[in-house]
Coordinates of C-alpha atoms in Angstrom, one line a residue:
T1 CA -8.3 12.1 -24.7
V2 CA -8.4 12.4 -20.9
T3 CA -10.0 15.7 -19.7
G4 CA -11.1 14.9 -16.1
A5 CA -10.2 12.6 -13.2
F6 CA -10.5 8.9 -13.8
K7 CA -10.1 6.1 -11.2
P8 CA -10.5 2.4 -11.7
P9 CA -12.8 0.4 -9.5
S10 CA -11.2 -0.5 -6.2
W11 CA -9.3 -3.8 -6.0
N12 CA -11.5 -6.4 -4.4
G13 CA -9.2 -9.4 -4.4
T14 CA -10.3 -10.5 -7.9
T15 CA -10.8 -7.4 -10.1
G16 CA -10.2 -3.7 -10.1
G17 CA -7.1 -1.5 -9.6
I18 CA -6.0 -1.2 -13.2
I19 CA -6.3 1.5 -15.9
A20 CA -5.4 0.3 -19.4
L21 CA -5.8 2.5 -22.5
M22 CA -4.9 1.6 -26.0
A23 CA -5.3 3.9 -29.1
S24 CA -4.5 3.5 -32.8
T25 CA -3.2 7.1 -33.1
A26 CA -2.7 9.0 -29.9
I27 CA -3.4 9.3 -26.1
T28 CA -3.5 12.8 -24.7
I29 CA -3.9 13.7 -21.0
N30 CA -5.1 17.3 -21.1
N31 CA -4.6 20.0 -18.4
G32 CA -6.7 18.8 -15.5
G33 CA -6.8 15.2 -16.7
I34 CA -5.9 12.7 -14.0
L35 CA -5.4 9.0 -14.2
D36 CA -5.5 8.0 -10.6
A37 CA -4.6 4.5 -9.4
N38 CA -3.5 5.6 -5.9
G39 CA -3.9 3.3 -2.9
A40 CA -6.0 4.3 0.0
N41 CA -4.5 5.5 3.3
G42 CA -4.5 3.3 6.4
A43 CA -7.8 2.9 8.2
G44 CA -9.1 3.7 11.7
N45 CA -8.0 3.2 15.2
N46 CA -9.4 0.2 17.0
A47 CA -10.1 -0.5 20.7
N48 CA -8.6 -3.2 22.9
G49 CA -9.1 -6.9 22.0
T50 CA -10.4 -6.2 18.5
Y51 CA -9.3 -6.2 14.9
A52 CA -9.7 -3.2 12.5
G53 CA -9.5 -3.4 8.7
G54 CA -6.7 -2.1 6.6
A55 CA -7.2 0.2 3.6
T56 CA -9.4 -1.3 0.9
S57 CA -10.9 1.6 -1.1
G58 CA -8.0 2.2 -3.5
A59 CA -6.3 0.5 -6.4
G60 CA -3.6 -1.9 -5.2
F61 CA -3.0 -4.7 -2.7
R62 CA -4.9 -4.0 0.5
G63 CA -3.5 -3.1 3.9
G64 CA -3.3 -5.5 6.9
H65 CA -5.7 -5.5 9.8
S66 CA -4.5 -4.1 13.1
H67 CA -4.9 -5.7 16.4
N68 CA -4.8 -4.8 20.1
S69 CA -3.9 -7.4 22.9
G70 CA -5.9 -5.6 25.6
S71 CA -5.3 -6.3 29.2
G72 CA -4.1 -9.7 30.4
C73 CA -1.1 -11.7 29.4
V74 CA -2.2 -12.2 25.8
Q75 CA -0.1 -12.0 22.7
A76 CA -1.6 -10.2 19.7
Q77 CA -0.5 -10.2 16.1
A78 CA -1.5 -7.8 13.4
E79 CA -1.8 -8.9 9.8
S80 CA 0.7 -8.3 7.1
G81 CA -0.5 -6.4 4.0
E82 CA -1.9 -8.3 1.0
T83 CA 0.4 -9.6 -1.7
W84 CA 0.2 -11.5 -5.0
T85 CA -0.9 -14.7 -3.2
G86 CA -4.2 -13.0 -2.5
T87 CA -3.8 -13.5 1.2
K88 CA -2.5 -11.8 4.3
N89 CA -0.2 -13.4 6.9
L90 CA -0.1 -13.2 10.7
G91 CA 3.5 -12.4 11.4
V92 CA 6.1 -9.7 11.7
G93 CA 8.0 -10.9 8.6
A94 CA 7.4 -9.4 5.2
W95 CA 4.9 -11.4 3.0
G96 CA 5.7 -11.4 -0.7
N97 CA 5.8 -7.7 -1.5
A98 CA 3.8 -6.7 1.5
G99 CA 5.0 -5.4 4.9
G100 CA 4.7 -7.5 8.0
G101 CA 2.4 -6.8 10.9
G102 CA 3.3 -5.6 14.4
R103 CA 3.1 -7.8 17.5
A104 CA 2.5 -7.0 21.1
R105 CA 2.0 -8.7 24.5
G106 CA -0.7 -7.5 27.0
S107 CA 0.0 -5.3 30.0
N108 CA -0.3 -8.0 32.7
C109 CA 3.0 -9.5 31.4
G110 CA 5.0 -6.8 33.2
G111 CA 4.4 -3.7 31.2
G112 CA 2.5 -2.2 28.3
Y113 CA 4.7 -3.2 25.5
Y114 CA 4.0 -1.5 22.2
S115 CA 5.0 -3.0 18.9
G116 CA 5.8 -1.0 15.8
G117 CA 3.7 -0.7 12.7
G118 CA 4.2 -3.0 9.8
G119 CA 6.7 -2.1 7.1
G120 CA 5.5 -0.6 3.8
G121 CA 5.2 -2.9 0.8
G122 CA 8.2 -2.9 -1.6
S123 CA 7.9 -1.8 -5.2
N124 CA 11.3 -1.8 -6.9
T125 CA 12.7 -0.5 -3.6
T126 CA 12.7 -2.0 -0.1
G127 CA 9.9 -1.0 2.3
T128 CA 10.8 0.5 5.6
N129 CA 10.7 -1.5 8.8
G130 CA 8.2 -0.5 11.5
A131 CA 9.4 1.2 14.6
T132 CA 8.9 -0.3 18.1
T133 CA 9.2 0.8 21.7
S134 CA 9.0 -2.8 23.0
T135 CA 11.9 -4.6 24.7
H136 CA 9.8 -7.7 25.4
V137 CA 10.6 -10.8 23.6
D138 CA 7.0 -11.0 22.4
G139 CA 6.8 -7.5 21.1
G140 CA 8.1 -6.7 17.6
A141 CA 7.9 -4.4 14.6
G142 CA 6.7 -5.4 11.2
V143 CA 9.5 -6.0 8.6
G144 CA 9.5 -3.9 5.4
A145 CA 9.1 -5.9 2.1
G146 CA 12.1 -6.4 -0.2
P147 CA 12.2 -5.1 -3.8
W148 CA 10.5 -6.8 -6.6
G149 CA 10.2 -6.3 -10.4
N150 CA 12.4 -4.0 -12.5
A151 CA 12.5 -0.5 -14.0
Q152 CA 11.3 -1.8 -17.4
N153 CA 8.1 -3.2 -15.8
T154 CA 8.3 -6.4 -17.8
Q155 CA 6.2 -7.9 -15.0
M156 CA 3.6 -5.5 -13.6
L157 CA 2.3 -5.9 -10.1
F158 CA 0.3 -3.8 -7.6
G159 CA 2.2 -2.2 -4.7
G160 CA 2.2 -4.4 -1.6
G161 CA -0.1 -3.5 1.3
G162 CA 1.3 -2.0 4.5
G163 CA 1.3 -4.1 7.6
G164 CA -1.2 -3.4 10.4
S165 CA 0.1 -2.2 13.8
C166 CA -0.4 -3.9 17.1
C167 CA -0.7 -2.4 20.6
A168 CA -0.9 -3.5 24.2
T169 CA -2.8 -2.0 27.2
N170 CA -5.0 1.0 26.5
G171 CA -3.3 2.2 23.3
W172 CA -4.7 2.2 19.8
S173 CA -3.5 0.6 16.6
S174 CA -4.3 1.0 12.9
G175 CA -4.7 -0.9 9.6
G176 CA -2.0 -0.6 6.9
G177 CA -2.0 1.6 3.8
Q178 CA -2.9 0.2 0.4
G179 CA -0.5 -0.3 -2.4
G180 CA -0.7 1.6 -5.7
G181 CA -2.4 0.1 -8.7
I182 CA -1.4 -0.4 -12.4
I183 CA -1.6 2.1 -15.3
L184 CA -0.8 0.9 -18.8
L185 CA -1.0 3.2 -21.9
I186 CA -0.3 2.0 -25.5
A187 CA -0.4 4.3 -28.5
P188 CA 2.0 5.6 -31.3
T189 CA 2.0 9.0 -29.6
I190 CA 1.4 9.8 -25.9
T191 CA 1.2 13.4 -24.7
I192 CA 0.8 14.6 -21.1
S193 CA -0.1 18.3 -21.3
S194 CA 0.9 20.8 -18.6
G195 CA -1.4 20.1 -15.6
G196 CA -2.0 16.5 -16.6
I197 CA -1.2 13.8 -14.0
I198 CA -0.7 10.0 -13.9
R199 CA -0.3 8.5 -10.4
A200 CA -0.2 5.1 -8.8
N201 CA 1.2 5.9 -5.4
G202 CA 0.9 3.8 -2.3
G203 CA -1.4 4.9 0.5
N204 CA 0.0 6.3 3.8
G205 CA 0.0 4.5 7.1
L206 CA -2.2 6.0 9.8
D207 CA -0.9 8.0 12.8
T208 CA -2.6 6.8 15.9
G209 CA -1.6 9.5 18.4
S210 CA -1.3 7.1 21.4
G211 CA 0.1 3.9 19.9
P212 CA 2.1 2.5 17.0
G213 CA 1.4 3.7 13.5
S214 CA 0.7 1.3 10.6
G215 CA 2.8 0.6 7.5
A216 CA 2.4 2.4 4.2
G217 CA 1.6 0.7 0.9
G218 CA 4.2 0.3 -1.8
G219 CA 4.1 2.3 -5.1
G220 CA 2.3 0.7 -8.1
C221 CA 3.4 0.4 -11.7
V222 CA 3.0 2.8 -14.6
L223 CA 4.1 1.8 -18.2
L224 CA 3.8 3.8 -21.4
K225 CA 4.5 2.1 -24.7
C226 CA 4.8 4.5 -27.6
R227 CA 7.0 5.7 -30.5
T228 CA 6.8 9.4 -29.4
A229 CA 6.2 10.8 -25.9
S230 CA 5.8 14.3 -24.7
I231 CA 5.9 14.4 -20.9
G232 CA 6.8 17.1 -18.5
T233 CA 8.6 16.9 -15.1
N234 CA 6.9 15.1 -12.1
Q235 CA 3.8 14.3 -14.1
I236 CA 4.0 10.6 -13.5
T237 CA 4.5 9.2 -9.9
A238 CA 4.4 5.7 -8.5
A239 CA 6.0 6.2 -5.1
G240 CA 5.4 4.4 -1.8
G241 CA 3.4 6.0 1.0
T242 CA 4.6 7.3 4.3
G243 CA 4.3 5.1 7.4
G244 CA 2.2 6.2 10.3
A245 CA 3.7 7.8 13.4
S246 CA 3.2 6.7 16.9

């Protein structure tokens, strides 16, 4: 019986991010009981010429680092989010089920070209592409990840990490949101009482205010295996996050 809030340890690249419960008779989520495998929201603005970390404190695949090109004619590339390979990628293209990172060229190349934030990681639906205000050939938005898996969750996977955003000149950029984790419940009877919640949502991208926002994390996976289930409306969510605004 779940009576309070429970979160798994944060995914660290090897362990964490999963809630798995099995009972011989019944699993009950009482009023106020929460199984929380949400991803963390995108992390902090960074100054010119530096990288900043994506979200890491939640359940699913981690968000990509952001990057700023700073002054000079320098191309900068933010990271994609993390995916099942355990790595991130420097590129605007989607990487597994993770969103691609943004790309920018510095202000001394003829203008402060901003690139868009990376697309959110896909989880049974396609992640959204990042936005861009750049018309320069070297500026570009991160691409949203394509769908993976199926509604039956025969293969369970974390939501993909959102791509980091990338900025030129004196703007700011931000790291991507983290994907949702995995929740698996197995029992003959599963009951979610009114006020009980199960969630594995992707983390939001970060609004920067003066530069491109980062991509959101994709929704995670929730699977209940039982003979009898008593579940209300909107008590289980595994949705992708919302990308950051510029």
